[in-house]
Amino acid sequence: VAPPLTVRASRTRARTMGDGYDDTQRLSRAESSSAPAMTMSRAQSLDSASANYTPSSPELVGGVVGGKETDVTLMRLQRMSAFESHDYDPMDNDLEEDALRGRSREDYRREMSWKWFTSVLIGLAMGFIAFVVDGLVDKLNLFRYGVIGEKVGVDGMSRFVAYLAHVSVSCAFAAVAGGLVSYVEPLAAGSGIPELKTYLNGVHLKGLLRLKTVVAKLGGISFSIGAGLIAGKEGPFVHGGGLVGGGIAAFGSNTLGFKTKRPAWFRNDRDKRDFVAIGTATGVAVAFAAPIGGMLFTVEEGASFYNSDMLWRGFLATCTGVLTMHWLEQLDFDASDFARARFGTHRDFGLYTDNEADYSKQYWWYFWEVPIFLLMGAAGGLMGSAFVNLNVKITALRAKYIPVGNKRKRLLEVIAIAGITSTLFFFFMSISPCKDIPLPLQAGTTDSIDTAAANATFEYGVETRDEIREDFFKQLYCPEGQYSVYGQLFFTPLSQSFKFLLHLGEVGEFGQDKEHPFPLSALIWYFLLTFSLMTVTYGVGAPTGLFVPSLAVGASFGQICGRIVSAVAARHSRDIEINLHAYAIIGAAASLGGATRMTISITVLVMETTGSMQLIIPLMLTIFAAKHIGDKYTLGIYDTHIKIRGAPFLEEPELAGPCGDKLRVSEVMSDDLVTLEPIMRVSELLKVLIETNHGAYPVTDAPPTHSGEEFELHGSITRNVLLKMLLHRISFVDPQNPLVGNNLFTSPRERDDLLEQLKQIPFKVPSAREVAQRVAQSDVDTMCVDLRSFMQRHPFVVHGDARLSRAYRSFRTLGLRHMYVMPARPRVVGVLTRKDVIHEKAALQLGLYARGLSQPPRAVSRTFEPVHAAPDVAHRPRASSHVHATDDAEHEHDEHDASLPYIPYYVSNVVESTPSNPTSDTFTSIELIDRASRGAVRRRDASPR
C-alpha cells in the first residue's frame, strides 16, 4: 500500500555529472501530492515556517519534509554528484568468460601464490617506510629541542633567544609540511582515514593513491610532528599503507609510466580494494608495532567488504611489517650484537622493556572501581562528542575563510598554528615550578634504582641513572639538583609526554617517595591545552593524525580521575593503593573511543602498545560506555568528515535508517536512460561519451522512445571500457560487414593482451574529449564499434516493486556501481538453490563435460561461443572407474574431501551411499545427479505456497 503522503520530485533526467543516473531537480521544499493527508496550503505554511517537520505517521518515519534539513539534504546530494564509484562486480563479458574457461589449475595456484607473495611485499615495504619515517622524526625532534637546549639561560634575553629559536624551527618545519599539501597534493592533508574508509566503501577519490600523495603524506607527517603540531603518525600511516598496498598490487605506476607484464591478475577494482585494505592494516600495525590491532582496525573501521582470505593475507602482511621494522631498528641500534638481541620486549608506548617494568606487577584494579571506569567511559564519550562538534564548527569557518583552493592562506594557517602551539608550550615550560630530583636519580648518591626497585635490571645497561635523569627529568630553567615539572609534559614530543603519563614511576625512579610525579595543575593545563589544540589542528592543511593526541588527552584525564579517586580512598583507608598507571591507560582508551567510536581494535591496540593485559575487562567496559554515550550526540570524527566531504558512503544495511523500508525502487529510480546499440558508429559513440558523463550504459537494439518505456536489456558496458576501445581501436568493424566474432583474437595470448589493454590499472584512460582527438578522422566517418563481446552480459537487476532497502543491501554487500530496474513480472526459466551452486555440484558437472557424457547448452546471446574440447580420450574412464578418477595432482582437494567419512546430523538425513569401489559404468554419476534433481523437484513441489 502506498504511503498516504509522498514527497515527490520532478521527472528524473539523466544527469551530466557523476557515475550514474540520479536526480538533478529535486524540490527544495515539500511538494504535496494528490493525497488528502496534506493540502498544498499546509505545505506552503510549513515551507514558510522554516522549521523541520517530523512526520507523525508511521509510514513516513525517516522522511525529510521541509525546513532547513531539506536544504542540507539537497546540498549533500549535489556534492555527491562530483564522485565516481568503483564497480566490484567481476566483469562477465565474452572475452572474460573465454579466458576463465581456458584457465588451468596451475593458473589458479600461481595466482594464489602471487597473492600471498604480494602481501609479504606490502609488509616489507611498510616496515622499511616506518623505519625511515621514525628515524626522520627522531632527527627533526632532536634538532628542534637541541637548538633550544643550547639557548637556555636565566636572564630575559637568553629566554627570548631560546623562544625565538624554538618558534622559528617549528614554523620552518610546519612550512615544509604545509607546502607538501598546498603545492604538491591537497589529498595529503589530515589523517587520511576518512578518505581511505570512503575508498574502501566503493567511492573513487581521484589522486588518492598516487605516488606523489604517499610522498607528500609520509614526508609531511614527519615534519608535522617535528614542528610540534598536536598530531600523530598513526592516521597518515593508514593512508600511506593503503597507497603502498594499492601501488604494489598494480605492479606498475601511472605516474612513472611503467607496468610489468606479469603478474596481471590484480589490475581490477576488486583485488585492488583488498590489497589497499591489507596496506591500511599494515600501516596501523607498523605505526603502533601492533600486528593484531592493525588487522582488527581494518576489519572494524576500514574495510567495508570483509572476507576471510583478506584477513589471512593481512595477518601475514602485518606480521611481516612489524618484524621488518624491528629487525631494521635493531640493526641500527647495535648491528654487532644482533644475535643476542632480545625481541618482543619493547612496547611502542612504553618507556622501558617488559622485563624492566614487569607489567604483571604494574597494573591492577579493584572490583568497586568498575562503576568509576564506566563513568570515565561516559565522560570520554562526552569529550569525543564535544570534540566533534567543535571541530565541525572550526571546519566550517576554515572552509569559508581558508578554502582548499587558496594555497597561500592554507600554508599560512599551518605556520600560524605551529607558531601558536610552540609559543604556548614554551610559555608553560618557562613558568614551570621546580622539584628536587628524586633520591635514586641524584648524582653521587649511593641509593640506586636497582635497590629501590628489584625489578629494574636494564637489558643493555643503557638506561642508567644518569641517562634517566637527563632524558626524563630535565633541568631547563631550574636550579642545580632540581628538574622542571611542567617541562616533562610541555618540553618534549607529544608521544614522549604520553609515555610519561602512562609509565613514569614504573621502575622506582622516585624511590620511596610516594608523592605523585605530576602536580595536578600540570595535568589540568596539559589536558586543556592539548584538547584545544587538537580540536583546532585536526583538519588543517598538513598531514596530521588523531590517535596520539586523543590518547594523550585521555591519559591526562585518567591521571586526574585517578588522583581524585586516590584522595577519596585515602580518607577511608590508607591501605588502598590506587594505580594511576591503570587510570591513565583507561582514560586514554576512553578518549580515543569517544572520538573515533572504535571498540575492539582500540582495546587490542592499547593492550599491545602498553602491555596492560590485566586491564582487558576495564578497557572493554570503558570503551563500550564511550561509544554508547558518544553515539547519542554525534557520529565519530571520521564518519563526520565523510559526511562533510559529501561522499555517497553506504553504511551497513542495519545502520542505513528506516527510509528504505518505506519506499519502492520505482519511486526513486531514474527512468530517462541513455542507451547504446550493440553496434554503433564511432561518431555516435563519441558524441554520447562527450555529452554525458555516466559510468555505464545499457545496451539494447531497440532503444526506448520515451522515459519509462520498457526495453530489452542485452547487457551493460562501462565508460572506461568504451574509451579504451576507442583509444586502442578495438573491435572496429566495417558497417557493411559488422560480424567480428572470432576475429578479435586468434590465440589465448592475443586474448589476454586484449583484456590487458582494457584494464584501467595502472594506466588511467584519458577523457572523452582527449580520446576524440586521438581517433583518426577516417574511423570517425566510416567505422563502427561492436560492443557485444565487451559488454557485461548479466548485470544485476531488481524489481521495480521491490523495497528500496532490498536494492540498498545489494549495493552494499556486492559493491555494485549500477543496478537496472526490471518490470514486476519477469520471465523465469529455472531456479537455483544452495546445493546447486556448491563446489561439488559444479565440479561434477564439469567432469561430465570433460568426458563427453554431457554437452553444455549453447548460449544464443553470445557473439561467439568458446569451443568445447572433445572428450579427453587419454583419460577416458574405464568401466570400473569413477567420473572423478583423474590425475592425482590435479584433484588433491577433491580426493581429500573424498577421504572424509560421512556422519549425519540425524537419522532422517542418511542418504543411500555408493560403494567405495563401484563396479558399474560411469553413467552411475549421471543417474545420481538425475535422482538428486528429481528429489529436489519433488521437495519444491511439496513445499508450502
PDB file of C-alpha atoms in Angstrom, residues 427-429 431-435 484-487 489-490 501 515-530 556-557 559-561 563-564:
ATOM      1  CA  PHE A 427      55.379  29.563  27.950  1.00  0.00           C
ATOM      2  CA  PHE A 428      54.292  26.752  30.280  1.00  0.00           C
ATOM      3  CA  MET A 429      57.762  25.268  30.205  1.00  0.00           C
ATOM      4  CA  ILE A 431      56.994  29.218  34.155  1.00  0.00           C
ATOM      5  CA  SER A 432      57.295  25.676  35.440  1.00  0.00           C
ATOM      6  CA  PRO A 433      57.744  25.065  39.163  1.00  0.00           C
ATOM      7  CA  CYS A 434      60.818  23.098  40.149  1.00  0.00           C
ATOM      8  CA  LYS A 435      61.210  19.978  42.277  1.00  0.00           C
ATOM      9  CA  SER A 484      61.234  21.288  35.529  1.00  0.00           C
ATOM     10  CA  VAL A 485      57.892  19.741  36.449  1.00  0.00           C
ATOM     11  CA  TYR A 486      55.985  21.245  33.516  1.00  0.00           C
ATOM     12  CA  GLY A 487      58.930  20.547  31.234  1.00  0.00           C
ATOM     13  CA  LEU A 489      54.962  17.370  29.652  1.00  0.00           C
ATOM     14  CA  PHE A 490      55.464  20.576  27.645  1.00  0.00           C
ATOM     15  CA  LEU A 501      51.762   9.909  31.717  1.00  0.00           C
ATOM     16  CA  GLU A 515      54.276  11.746  46.122  1.00  0.00           C
ATOM     17  CA  HIS A 516      52.609  11.817  42.727  1.00  0.00           C
ATOM     18  CA  PRO A 517      55.046  12.518  39.880  1.00  0.00           C
ATOM     19  CA  PHE A 518      52.877  15.161  38.180  1.00  0.00           C
ATOM     20  CA  PRO A 519      51.233  18.050  40.041  1.00  0.00           C
ATOM     21  CA  LEU A 520      47.514  18.370  39.498  1.00  0.00           C
ATOM     22  CA  SER A 521      47.980  21.811  37.932  1.00  0.00           C
ATOM     23  CA  ALA A 522      50.296  20.397  35.270  1.00  0.00           C
ATOM     24  CA  LEU A 523      47.774  17.685  34.387  1.00  0.00           C
ATOM     25  CA  ILE A 524      44.887  20.149  34.125  1.00  0.00           C
ATOM     26  CA  TRP A 525      46.810  22.619  31.941  1.00  0.00           C
ATOM     27  CA  TYR A 526      48.109  19.806  29.761  1.00  0.00           C
ATOM     28  CA  PHE A 527      44.599  18.388  29.329  1.00  0.00           C
ATOM     29  CA  LEU A 528      43.014  21.737  28.413  1.00  0.00           C
ATOM     30  CA  LEU A 529      45.813  22.867  26.138  1.00  0.00           C
ATOM     31  CA  THR A 530      46.178  19.575  24.265  1.00  0.00           C
ATOM     32  CA  SER A 556      45.967  13.239  31.417  1.00  0.00           C
ATOM     33  CA  PHE A 557      42.236  12.947  32.079  1.00  0.00           C
ATOM     34  CA  GLN A 559      45.574  10.737  35.781  1.00  0.00           C
ATOM     35  CA  ILE A 560      43.252  13.474  37.089  1.00  0.00           C
ATOM     36  CA  CYS A 561      40.491  10.942  37.775  1.00  0.00           C
ATOM     37  CA  ARG A 563      44.202  11.452  41.698  1.00  0.00           C
ATOM     38  CA  ILE A 564      40.625  12.232  42.775  1.00  0.00           C
TER      39      ILE A 564
END
